[in-house]
């Protein structure tokens, strides 16, 4: 029986999200005849982990659903076994990067990929704790319906079901390749919490958000691109399915609403940069530039923001992550430019991680002037933002060094990743 991994990494209380995840898993197992491994990677404080464990244990697993809940100790033990089996040098360094002490959106998803390999899964379907499902006539609108109908299946077969869409643009061999990605976006609050900045100073908002855009966006289009950035699918609720098969643009998919075929994540990981939002979207850019077939659907998830990121230390921590993302984006945009000019596929349509590693290694170092621009922009927001600007100023050199190390570490992880995933697939759980 085909087994898939429905995963939710979390570091906060999220009982409603866990219950909804179990409901989606039960629905997927029933409707598609698959086994769904629900994987909760829990980095929450111990009392919250215990609360989550009790809730998951109290909810009997539906037919075809198996629940796997791991705290950080269990995750560390699993990673140590995988690293030992892989026989790689610098095991301690790799372990620290895959399970860092700080927040890393890429590392938590990389761990999910390795666990999915150990569980023998054909695909990973990722959700987030700060989102929920839309309702249609009182019933949840589960993305897994579109995901299981597409991911891993030959693109030609999916085209027969939903129409060819833009498949012809991907080249003559695209029809024979498996669908690598199925994803949608979100409705609700902005994916990046910059609404307060827009309200305080639209010019600062435009400057900061502008730094997230690729340089290929021409000047006349940039104001509109800034206006649309991080807004997802807007506010219109779901009424009917409208999937499209073809090349999926990275800005049309949110990482709380995505499924990836194992041929993708078994070959290429995500950057493990700490205290940095947005780097977990790297694979979406890879798939876009590789020209692999994907399905863009419209079962958008409802996004919301937890309150701690809008007050005091929580706001400072969140915007430090945003600032580091904007700093790294300058280098990552250069990576994406290189990927667009590189043949990323083997003759049989598989990703070439070594070419992606080369693109990362040859990217320019993070730009000090870019960090100064970010700091100056935040400074214009006024005294309430001084904890952030003081930190950016005081740790200017350290932030630059850390961002450069993030790129170096990622290139090294790309080198070792196929060996790691092969070892994970042999590691029993």
Tab-separated table of C-alpha atoms in Angstrom:
chain	number	residue	atom	x	y	z
A	1	UNK	CA	0.000	0.000	0.000
A	2	UNK	CA	1.232	3.467	-0.842
A	3	UNK	CA	2.302	5.359	2.263
A	4	UNK	CA	2.457	9.143	2.520
A	5	UNK	CA	3.638	11.498	5.245
A	6	UNK	CA	1.383	14.304	6.489
A	7	UNK	CA	3.626	16.398	8.699
A	8	UNK	CA	3.328	19.339	11.046
A	9	UNK	CA	6.481	20.747	12.685
A	10	UNK	CA	5.703	22.913	15.710
A	11	UNK	CA	7.264	24.742	18.635
A	12	UNK	CA	4.073	26.071	20.210
A	13	UNK	CA	0.721	24.859	21.605
A	14	UNK	CA	-1.487	23.889	18.658
A	15	UNK	CA	-4.144	21.379	19.691
A	16	UNK	CA	-6.730	22.619	17.146
A	17	UNK	CA	-4.193	22.233	14.322
A	18	UNK	CA	-3.315	18.701	15.450
A	19	UNK	CA	-6.949	17.642	15.585
A	20	UNK	CA	-7.536	19.077	12.119
A	21	UNK	CA	-4.431	17.272	10.860
A	22	UNK	CA	-5.794	13.939	12.096
A	23	UNK	CA	-9.079	14.648	10.348
A	24	UNK	CA	-7.267	15.383	7.071
A	25	UNK	CA	-5.235	12.191	7.441
A	26	UNK	CA	-8.382	10.105	8.009
A	27	UNK	CA	-10.012	11.705	4.976
A	28	UNK	CA	-6.980	11.027	2.764
A	29	UNK	CA	-6.703	7.403	3.864
A	30	UNK	CA	-10.392	6.752	3.295
A	31	UNK	CA	-10.753	8.504	-0.054
A	32	UNK	CA	-7.504	7.352	-1.688
A	33	UNK	CA	-6.818	3.991	-0.067
A	34	UNK	CA	-3.380	5.025	1.168
A	35	UNK	CA	-1.680	4.718	4.523
A	36	UNK	CA	-1.105	8.161	6.048
A	37	UNK	CA	1.768	8.549	8.485
A	38	UNK	CA	0.961	11.615	10.585
A	39	UNK	CA	4.310	13.027	11.648
A	40	UNK	CA	4.436	15.680	14.390
A	41	UNK	CA	7.939	16.993	15.037
A	42	UNK	CA	7.564	18.786	18.339
A	43	UNK	CA	10.087	21.350	19.560
A	44	UNK	CA	7.692	22.815	22.116
A	45	UNK	CA	8.482	23.149	25.841
A	46	UNK	CA	8.074	19.877	27.743
A	47	UNK	CA	4.618	20.656	29.221
A	48	UNK	CA	3.296	21.480	25.746
A	49	UNK	CA	4.833	18.320	24.283
A	50	UNK	CA	3.055	16.317	26.999
A	51	UNK	CA	-0.229	18.072	26.223
A	52	UNK	CA	0.147	17.297	22.528
A	53	UNK	CA	1.039	13.670	23.248
A	54	UNK	CA	-2.000	13.220	25.448
A	55	UNK	CA	-4.299	14.724	22.851
A	56	UNK	CA	-2.884	12.580	20.038
A	57	UNK	CA	-3.138	9.433	22.174
A	58	UNK	CA	-6.716	10.256	23.189
A	59	UNK	CA	-7.865	10.513	19.571
A	60	UNK	CA	-8.037	6.948	18.179
A	61	UNK	CA	-6.271	6.674	14.860
A	62	UNK	CA	-8.623	6.219	11.939
A	63	UNK	CA	-8.222	3.219	9.618
A	64	UNK	CA	-5.125	3.686	7.503
A	65	UNK	CA	-3.645	6.365	9.785
A	66	UNK	CA	-0.609	5.951	12.042
A	67	UNK	CA	0.533	8.775	14.305
A	68	UNK	CA	4.228	9.468	14.971
A	69	UNK	CA	4.966	12.157	17.569
A	70	UNK	CA	8.594	12.960	18.379
A	71	UNK	CA	10.014	15.486	20.805
A	72	UNK	CA	13.496	16.909	20.247
A	73	UNK	CA	15.220	14.162	22.254
A	74	UNK	CA	13.669	11.506	20.044
A	75	UNK	CA	14.477	13.505	16.916
A	76	UNK	CA	18.100	13.876	18.006
A	77	UNK	CA	18.430	10.167	18.671
A	78	UNK	CA	17.021	9.324	15.248
A	79	UNK	CA	19.329	11.787	13.499
A	80	UNK	CA	22.354	10.418	15.359
A	81	UNK	CA	21.515	6.894	14.175
A	82	UNK	CA	21.088	8.072	10.580
A	83	UNK	CA	24.370	9.980	10.644
A	84	UNK	CA	26.189	6.966	12.079
A	85	UNK	CA	24.699	4.684	9.415
A	86	UNK	CA	25.664	7.169	6.681
A	87	UNK	CA	29.290	7.151	7.864
A	88	UNK	CA	29.785	10.825	7.115
A	89	UNK	CA	32.486	13.031	8.577
A	90	UNK	CA	31.496	15.950	10.841
A	91	UNK	CA	28.510	14.116	12.323
A	92	UNK	CA	28.276	16.567	15.221
A	93	UNK	CA	28.226	19.534	12.856
A	94	UNK	CA	25.537	17.974	10.687
A	95	UNK	CA	23.472	17.101	13.751
A	96	UNK	CA	23.705	20.694	14.986
A	97	UNK	CA	22.601	22.011	11.611
A	98	UNK	CA	19.687	19.600	11.275
A	99	UNK	CA	18.527	20.159	14.873
A	100	UNK	CA	19.815	23.593	15.903
A	101	UNK	CA	19.140	25.317	19.203
A	102	UNK	CA	17.544	28.220	17.305
A	103	UNK	CA	14.469	28.350	15.077
A	104	UNK	CA	15.094	27.008	11.565
A	105	UNK	CA	12.186	26.575	9.170
A	106	UNK	CA	14.363	24.663	6.715
A	107	UNK	CA	15.914	22.319	9.282
A	108	UNK	CA	12.559	21.240	10.731
A	109	UNK	CA	11.336	20.355	7.244
A	110	UNK	CA	14.588	18.550	6.419
A	111	UNK	CA	14.027	16.435	9.513
A	112	UNK	CA	10.526	15.642	8.270
A	113	UNK	CA	12.037	14.516	4.965
A	114	UNK	CA	14.428	12.149	6.756
A	115	UNK	CA	11.671	10.727	8.965
A	116	UNK	CA	9.494	10.248	5.878
A	117	UNK	CA	12.310	8.268	4.274
A	118	UNK	CA	12.568	6.048	7.355
A	119	UNK	CA	8.804	5.520	7.272
A	120	UNK	CA	8.966	4.451	3.617
A	121	UNK	CA	6.762	7.285	2.368
A	122	UNK	CA	6.252	8.233	-1.276
A	123	UNK	CA	5.546	11.912	-0.585
A	124	UNK	CA	5.557	14.551	2.133
A	125	UNK	CA	2.554	16.829	2.721
A	126	UNK	CA	3.402	19.767	4.983
A	127	UNK	CA	1.130	21.889	7.170
A	128	UNK	CA	1.801	24.577	9.811
A	129	UNK	CA	0.487	25.167	13.307
A	130	UNK	CA	-0.618	28.742	12.576
A	131	UNK	CA	-3.128	27.840	9.877
A	132	UNK	CA	-6.479	26.136	9.516
A	133	UNK	CA	-8.683	24.765	6.743
A	134	UNK	CA	-11.413	26.562	4.873
A	135	UNK	CA	-14.962	25.240	5.082
A	136	UNK	CA	-17.386	24.570	2.254
A	137	UNK	CA	-20.963	23.799	3.324
A	138	UNK	CA	-19.594	23.081	6.799
A	139	UNK	CA	-16.985	20.535	5.639
A	140	UNK	CA	-13.214	21.183	5.710
A	141	UNK	CA	-11.525	21.839	2.368
A	142	UNK	CA	-8.531	19.501	2.619
A	143	UNK	CA	-5.575	20.115	0.266
A	144	UNK	CA	-4.673	16.411	0.477
A	145	UNK	CA	-7.441	15.672	-2.067
A	146	UNK	CA	-5.566	17.495	-4.825
A	147	UNK	CA	-2.159	16.366	-3.553
A	148	UNK	CA	-2.848	12.627	-3.514
A	149	UNK	CA	-4.504	12.825	-6.915
A	150	UNK	CA	-1.373	14.290	-8.473
A	151	UNK	CA	1.970	13.949	-6.679
A	152	UNK	CA	4.116	11.079	-7.939
A	153	UNK	CA	1.737	10.225	-10.762
A	154	UNK	CA	2.814	10.599	-14.424
A	155	UNK	CA	2.085	14.109	-15.613
A	156	UNK	CA	0.279	12.759	-18.676
A	157	UNK	CA	-2.139	10.817	-16.472
A	158	UNK	CA	-2.808	13.882	-14.352
A	159	UNK	CA	-3.329	15.911	-17.531
A	160	UNK	CA	-6.018	13.454	-18.607
A	161	UNK	CA	-7.844	14.214	-15.346
A	162	UNK	CA	-7.509	17.982	-15.075
A	163	UNK	CA	-6.362	19.167	-18.514
A	164	UNK	CA	-2.900	19.754	-19.888
A	165	UNK	CA	-2.713	23.379	-18.739
A	166	UNK	CA	0.835	24.632	-19.292
A	167	UNK	CA	2.384	21.156	-19.507
A	168	UNK	CA	3.442	21.617	-23.140
A	169	UNK	CA	5.694	24.515	-22.143
A	170	UNK	CA	7.812	22.227	-19.960
A	171	UNK	CA	9.283	20.295	-22.869
A	172	UNK	CA	8.694	17.004	-24.681
A	173	UNK	CA	9.641	14.707	-21.797
A	174	UNK	CA	7.492	16.435	-19.166
A	175	UNK	CA	4.441	14.251	-19.837
A	176	UNK	CA	6.397	11.152	-18.841
A	177	UNK	CA	7.732	12.596	-15.583
A	178	UNK	CA	5.976	12.246	-12.214
A	179	UNK	CA	4.306	15.327	-10.810
A	180	UNK	CA	6.877	16.679	-8.363
A	181	UNK	CA	4.761	19.216	-6.512
A	182	UNK	CA	1.179	20.014	-5.646
A	183	UNK	CA	0.522	23.185	-3.753
A	184	UNK	CA	-1.690	26.167	-3.140
A	185	UNK	CA	-1.486	29.367	-1.171
A	186	UNK	CA	-3.468	30.835	1.697
A	187	UNK	CA	-6.153	33.346	2.450
A	188	UNK	CA	-6.281	35.420	5.604
A	189	UNK	CA	-3.429	37.370	7.142
A	190	UNK	CA	-0.193	38.114	5.294
A	191	UNK	CA	2.268	35.231	5.234
A	192	UNK	CA	4.991	37.637	6.417
A	193	UNK	CA	3.760	39.867	9.203
A	194	UNK	CA	4.492	43.329	7.780
A	195	UNK	CA	1.006	44.820	8.084
A	196	UNK	CA	2.088	46.985	11.026
A	197	UNK	CA	4.962	48.421	8.993
A	198	UNK	CA	2.615	49.241	6.105
A	199	UNK	CA	0.316	51.081	8.500
A	200	UNK	CA	3.167	53.005	10.156
A	201	UNK	CA	5.134	53.975	7.055
A	202	UNK	CA	4.250	52.807	3.533
A	203	UNK	CA	7.633	53.972	2.232
A	204	UNK	CA	9.497	51.753	4.697
A	205	UNK	CA	7.182	48.883	3.830
A	206	UNK	CA	7.901	49.362	0.122
A	207	UNK	CA	11.648	49.494	0.726
A	208	UNK	CA	11.795	46.353	2.876
A	209	UNK	CA	9.377	44.301	0.798
A	210	UNK	CA	11.170	45.466	-2.333
A	211	UNK	CA	14.302	43.755	-1.069
A	212	UNK	CA	12.455	40.422	-1.200
A	213	UNK	CA	11.739	40.740	-4.920
A	214	UNK	CA	14.014	39.235	-7.569
A	215	UNK	CA	16.031	41.776	-9.530
A	216	UNK	CA	14.329	40.588	-12.726
A	217	UNK	CA	11.142	42.463	-11.739
A	218	UNK	CA	11.369	45.628	-13.875
A	219	UNK	CA	11.012	49.035	-12.172
A	220	UNK	CA	7.542	49.824	-13.615
A	221	UNK	CA	6.166	46.590	-12.144
A	222	UNK	CA	7.823	46.742	-8.753
A	223	UNK	CA	5.169	48.872	-6.962
A	224	UNK	CA	2.475	46.379	-7.920
A	225	UNK	CA	4.718	43.461	-6.953
A	226	UNK	CA	5.309	45.061	-3.543
A	227	UNK	CA	1.568	45.537	-3.122
A	228	UNK	CA	0.898	41.873	-3.882
A	229	UNK	CA	3.802	40.408	-1.915
A	230	UNK	CA	2.972	38.030	0.949
A	231	UNK	CA	-0.788	38.358	0.315
A	232	UNK	CA	-1.267	34.819	-0.955
A	233	UNK	CA	-4.561	34.178	-2.708
A	234	UNK	CA	-6.318	37.208	-1.243
A	235	UNK	CA	-9.600	36.802	0.578
A	236	UNK	CA	-11.975	34.976	-1.792
A	237	UNK	CA	-13.224	31.729	-0.186
A	238	UNK	CA	-13.097	28.328	-1.874
A	239	UNK	CA	-16.131	27.379	-3.983
A	240	UNK	CA	-14.897	24.743	-6.468
A	241	UNK	CA	-11.658	23.051	-7.552
A	242	UNK	CA	-9.560	24.707	-10.261
A	243	UNK	CA	-6.272	22.768	-10.495
A	244	UNK	CA	-3.728	23.635	-13.181
A	245	UNK	CA	-0.929	21.358	-14.363
A	246	UNK	CA	2.334	22.879	-15.522
A	247	UNK	CA	5.247	24.901	-14.210
A	248	UNK	CA	4.369	26.261	-10.754
A	249	UNK	CA	5.601	29.744	-9.817
A	250	UNK	CA	7.165	29.774	-6.318
A	251	UNK	CA	5.186	32.820	-5.204
A	252	UNK	CA	1.904	31.004	-5.812
A	253	UNK	CA	2.527	28.329	-3.160
A	254	UNK	CA	2.857	28.568	0.608
A	255	UNK	CA	4.858	26.056	2.610
A	256	UNK	CA	1.892	25.416	4.905
A	257	UNK	CA	0.078	23.986	1.892
A	258	UNK	CA	2.445	21.878	-0.182
A	259	UNK	CA	3.178	18.276	-1.103
A	260	UNK	CA	6.446	17.036	-2.623
A	261	UNK	CA	7.339	13.766	-4.294
A	262	UNK	CA	10.165	11.827	-2.620
A	263	UNK	CA	12.246	12.072	-5.812
A	264	UNK	CA	12.503	15.761	-4.921
A	265	UNK	CA	13.268	15.773	-1.191
A	266	UNK	CA	15.366	12.590	-1.264
A	267	UNK	CA	17.812	14.427	-3.528
A	268	UNK	CA	17.690	18.081	-2.469
A	269	UNK	CA	17.224	19.496	1.062
A	270	UNK	CA	16.275	22.955	2.305
A	271	UNK	CA	18.725	25.499	3.731
A	272	UNK	CA	19.102	25.121	7.500
A	273	UNK	CA	19.668	28.843	8.155
A	274	UNK	CA	18.645	29.728	11.718
A	275	UNK	CA	16.504	32.688	12.784
A	276	UNK	CA	15.557	33.267	9.136
A	277	UNK	CA	12.083	33.132	7.635
A	278	UNK	CA	11.468	32.147	4.035
A	279	UNK	CA	14.432	29.900	3.311
A	280	UNK	CA	12.168	26.837	3.388
A	281	UNK	CA	10.810	27.976	0.002
A	282	UNK	CA	14.082	27.087	-1.725
A	283	UNK	CA	12.793	23.842	-3.236
A	284	UNK	CA	9.900	25.642	-4.913
A	285	UNK	CA	12.444	27.719	-6.849
A	286	UNK	CA	14.469	24.612	-7.733
A	287	UNK	CA	11.427	22.823	-9.163
A	288	UNK	CA	10.390	25.915	-11.105
A	289	UNK	CA	13.807	26.335	-12.723
A	290	UNK	CA	14.170	22.599	-13.331
A	291	UNK	CA	10.915	22.603	-15.282
A	292	UNK	CA	9.444	19.667	-13.400
A	293	UNK	CA	5.660	19.288	-13.664
A	294	UNK	CA	3.545	20.455	-10.771
A	295	UNK	CA	-0.079	21.109	-9.914
A	296	UNK	CA	-1.216	24.471	-8.634
A	297	UNK	CA	-4.623	24.110	-6.997
A	298	UNK	CA	-6.894	26.471	-5.090
A	299	UNK	CA	-7.594	24.653	-1.815
A	300	UNK	CA	-6.003	27.536	0.047
A	301	UNK	CA	-5.374	27.269	3.774
A	302	UNK	CA	-6.414	30.035	6.172
A	303	UNK	CA	-3.352	31.787	7.595
A	304	UNK	CA	-3.247	33.609	10.921
A	305	UNK	CA	-0.548	35.043	13.158
A	306	UNK	CA	-0.052	34.195	16.794
A	307	UNK	CA	0.040	37.205	19.087
A	308	UNK	CA	3.574	36.893	20.414
A	309	UNK	CA	5.165	38.119	17.183
A	310	UNK	CA	3.444	41.510	17.489
A	311	UNK	CA	4.515	42.603	20.954
A	312	UNK	CA	7.811	43.270	22.726
A	313	UNK	CA	10.513	40.606	22.434
A	314	UNK	CA	8.373	38.476	20.138
A	315	UNK	CA	8.134	41.267	17.583
A	316	UNK	CA	11.878	41.915	17.786
A	317	UNK	CA	12.663	38.217	17.301
A	318	UNK	CA	10.297	37.924	14.351
A	319	UNK	CA	11.674	40.957	12.544
A	320	UNK	CA	15.237	39.832	13.142
A	321	UNK	CA	14.272	36.708	11.213
A	322	UNK	CA	12.753	38.854	8.496
A	323	UNK	CA	15.857	41.066	8.368
A	324	UNK	CA	18.115	38.042	8.002
A	325	UNK	CA	15.880	36.688	5.250
A	326	UNK	CA	16.115	39.985	3.362
A	327	UNK	CA	19.885	39.916	3.804
A	328	UNK	CA	20.194	36.355	2.487
A	329	UNK	CA	17.767	37.025	-0.364
A	330	UNK	CA	20.415	39.003	-2.196
A	331	UNK	CA	22.627	35.907	-2.361
A	332	UNK	CA	19.758	33.475	-2.955
A	333	UNK	CA	18.465	35.526	-5.888
A	334	UNK	CA	21.889	35.065	-7.479
A	335	UNK	CA	21.560	31.316	-6.864
A	336	UNK	CA	18.170	31.273	-8.571
A	337	UNK	CA	19.567	33.206	-11.544
A	338	UNK	CA	22.253	30.544	-11.930
A	339	UNK	CA	19.698	27.732	-11.584
A	340	UNK	CA	17.617	29.284	-14.371
A	341	UNK	CA	20.627	28.981	-16.673
A	342	UNK	CA	21.583	25.423	-15.620
A	343	UNK	CA	20.304	22.041	-16.738
A	344	UNK	CA	19.189	20.680	-13.370
A	345	UNK	CA	17.910	17.291	-14.548
A	346	UNK	CA	19.564	13.998	-15.427
A	347	UNK	CA	18.493	12.339	-18.696
A	348	UNK	CA	15.825	10.402	-16.765
A	349	UNK	CA	14.430	13.580	-15.193
A	350	UNK	CA	15.980	13.507	-11.724
A	351	UNK	CA	17.377	16.544	-9.941
A	352	UNK	CA	21.146	17.040	-9.862
A	353	UNK	CA	22.031	18.166	-6.311
A	354	UNK	CA	25.695	18.694	-7.261
A	355	UNK	CA	24.748	21.441	-9.723
A	356	UNK	CA	22.581	23.131	-7.138
A	357	UNK	CA	25.490	22.950	-4.665
A	358	UNK	CA	27.743	24.635	-7.224
A	359	UNK	CA	25.217	27.447	-7.650
A	360	UNK	CA	25.145	27.986	-3.884
A	361	UNK	CA	28.939	27.912	-3.573
A	362	UNK	CA	29.427	30.469	-6.328
A	363	UNK	CA	26.793	32.903	-5.046
A	364	UNK	CA	28.057	36.304	-3.882
A	365	UNK	CA	28.560	36.779	-0.157
A	366	UNK	CA	25.843	38.632	1.772
A	367	UNK	CA	26.140	42.368	1.068
A	368	UNK	CA	26.990	44.687	4.019
A	369	UNK	CA	25.292	47.593	2.254
A	370	UNK	CA	22.078	45.584	2.040
A	371	UNK	CA	22.103	45.027	5.803
A	372	UNK	CA	22.700	48.754	6.364
A	373	UNK	CA	19.708	49.541	4.143
A	374	UNK	CA	17.538	47.152	6.177
A	375	UNK	CA	18.706	48.648	9.474
A	376	UNK	CA	18.131	52.227	8.305
A	377	UNK	CA	14.635	51.360	7.077
A	378	UNK	CA	13.618	49.894	10.429
A	379	UNK	CA	15.179	52.874	12.215
A	380	UNK	CA	12.744	55.190	10.405
A	381	UNK	CA	9.830	53.413	12.106
A	382	UNK	CA	10.614	55.230	15.343
A	383	UNK	CA	11.731	54.604	18.928
A	384	UNK	CA	9.382	51.647	19.482
A	385	UNK	CA	11.557	49.679	17.088
A	386	UNK	CA	14.865	50.550	18.773
A	387	UNK	CA	15.336	47.067	20.336
A	388	UNK	CA	15.430	45.719	16.795
A	389	UNK	CA	17.589	48.437	15.246
A	390	UNK	CA	19.999	48.341	18.202
A	391	UNK	CA	20.428	44.601	17.694
A	392	UNK	CA	20.913	44.970	13.932
A	393	UNK	CA	23.518	47.681	14.506
A	394	UNK	CA	25.385	45.986	17.339
A	395	UNK	CA	25.506	42.601	15.633
A	396	UNK	CA	26.030	43.883	12.073
A	397	UNK	CA	29.247	41.941	11.462
A	398	UNK	CA	28.019	38.819	13.236
A	399	UNK	CA	24.841	38.754	11.130
A	400	UNK	CA	26.875	39.021	7.937
A	401	UNK	CA	29.195	36.235	9.060
A	402	UNK	CA	26.284	34.039	10.094
A	403	UNK	CA	24.544	34.535	6.739
A	404	UNK	CA	27.743	33.621	4.883
A	405	UNK	CA	28.092	30.489	7.010
A	406	UNK	CA	24.474	29.586	6.250
A	407	UNK	CA	25.346	29.428	2.541
A	408	UNK	CA	28.509	27.396	3.139
A	409	UNK	CA	26.647	24.975	5.404
A	410	UNK	CA	23.890	24.559	2.851
A	411	UNK	CA	26.321	23.704	0.061
A	412	UNK	CA	27.899	21.069	2.323
A	413	UNK	CA	24.472	19.643	3.175
A	414	UNK	CA	23.620	19.403	-0.525
A	415	UNK	CA	26.785	17.329	-1.009
A	416	UNK	CA	25.839	14.830	1.684
A	417	UNK	CA	22.047	14.791	1.397
A	418	UNK	CA	21.560	11.807	-0.962
A	419	UNK	CA	23.762	9.742	1.350
A	420	UNK	CA	21.752	10.889	4.374
A	421	UNK	CA	18.375	10.090	2.826
A	422	UNK	CA	19.602	6.668	1.713
A	423	UNK	CA	20.729	5.954	5.270
A	424	UNK	CA	17.430	7.200	6.703
A	425	UNK	CA	15.488	4.881	4.443
A	426	UNK	CA	17.323	1.937	6.029
A	427	UNK	CA	16.789	3.167	9.598
A	428	UNK	CA	13.842	1.449	11.312
A	429	UNK	CA	11.324	3.468	13.287
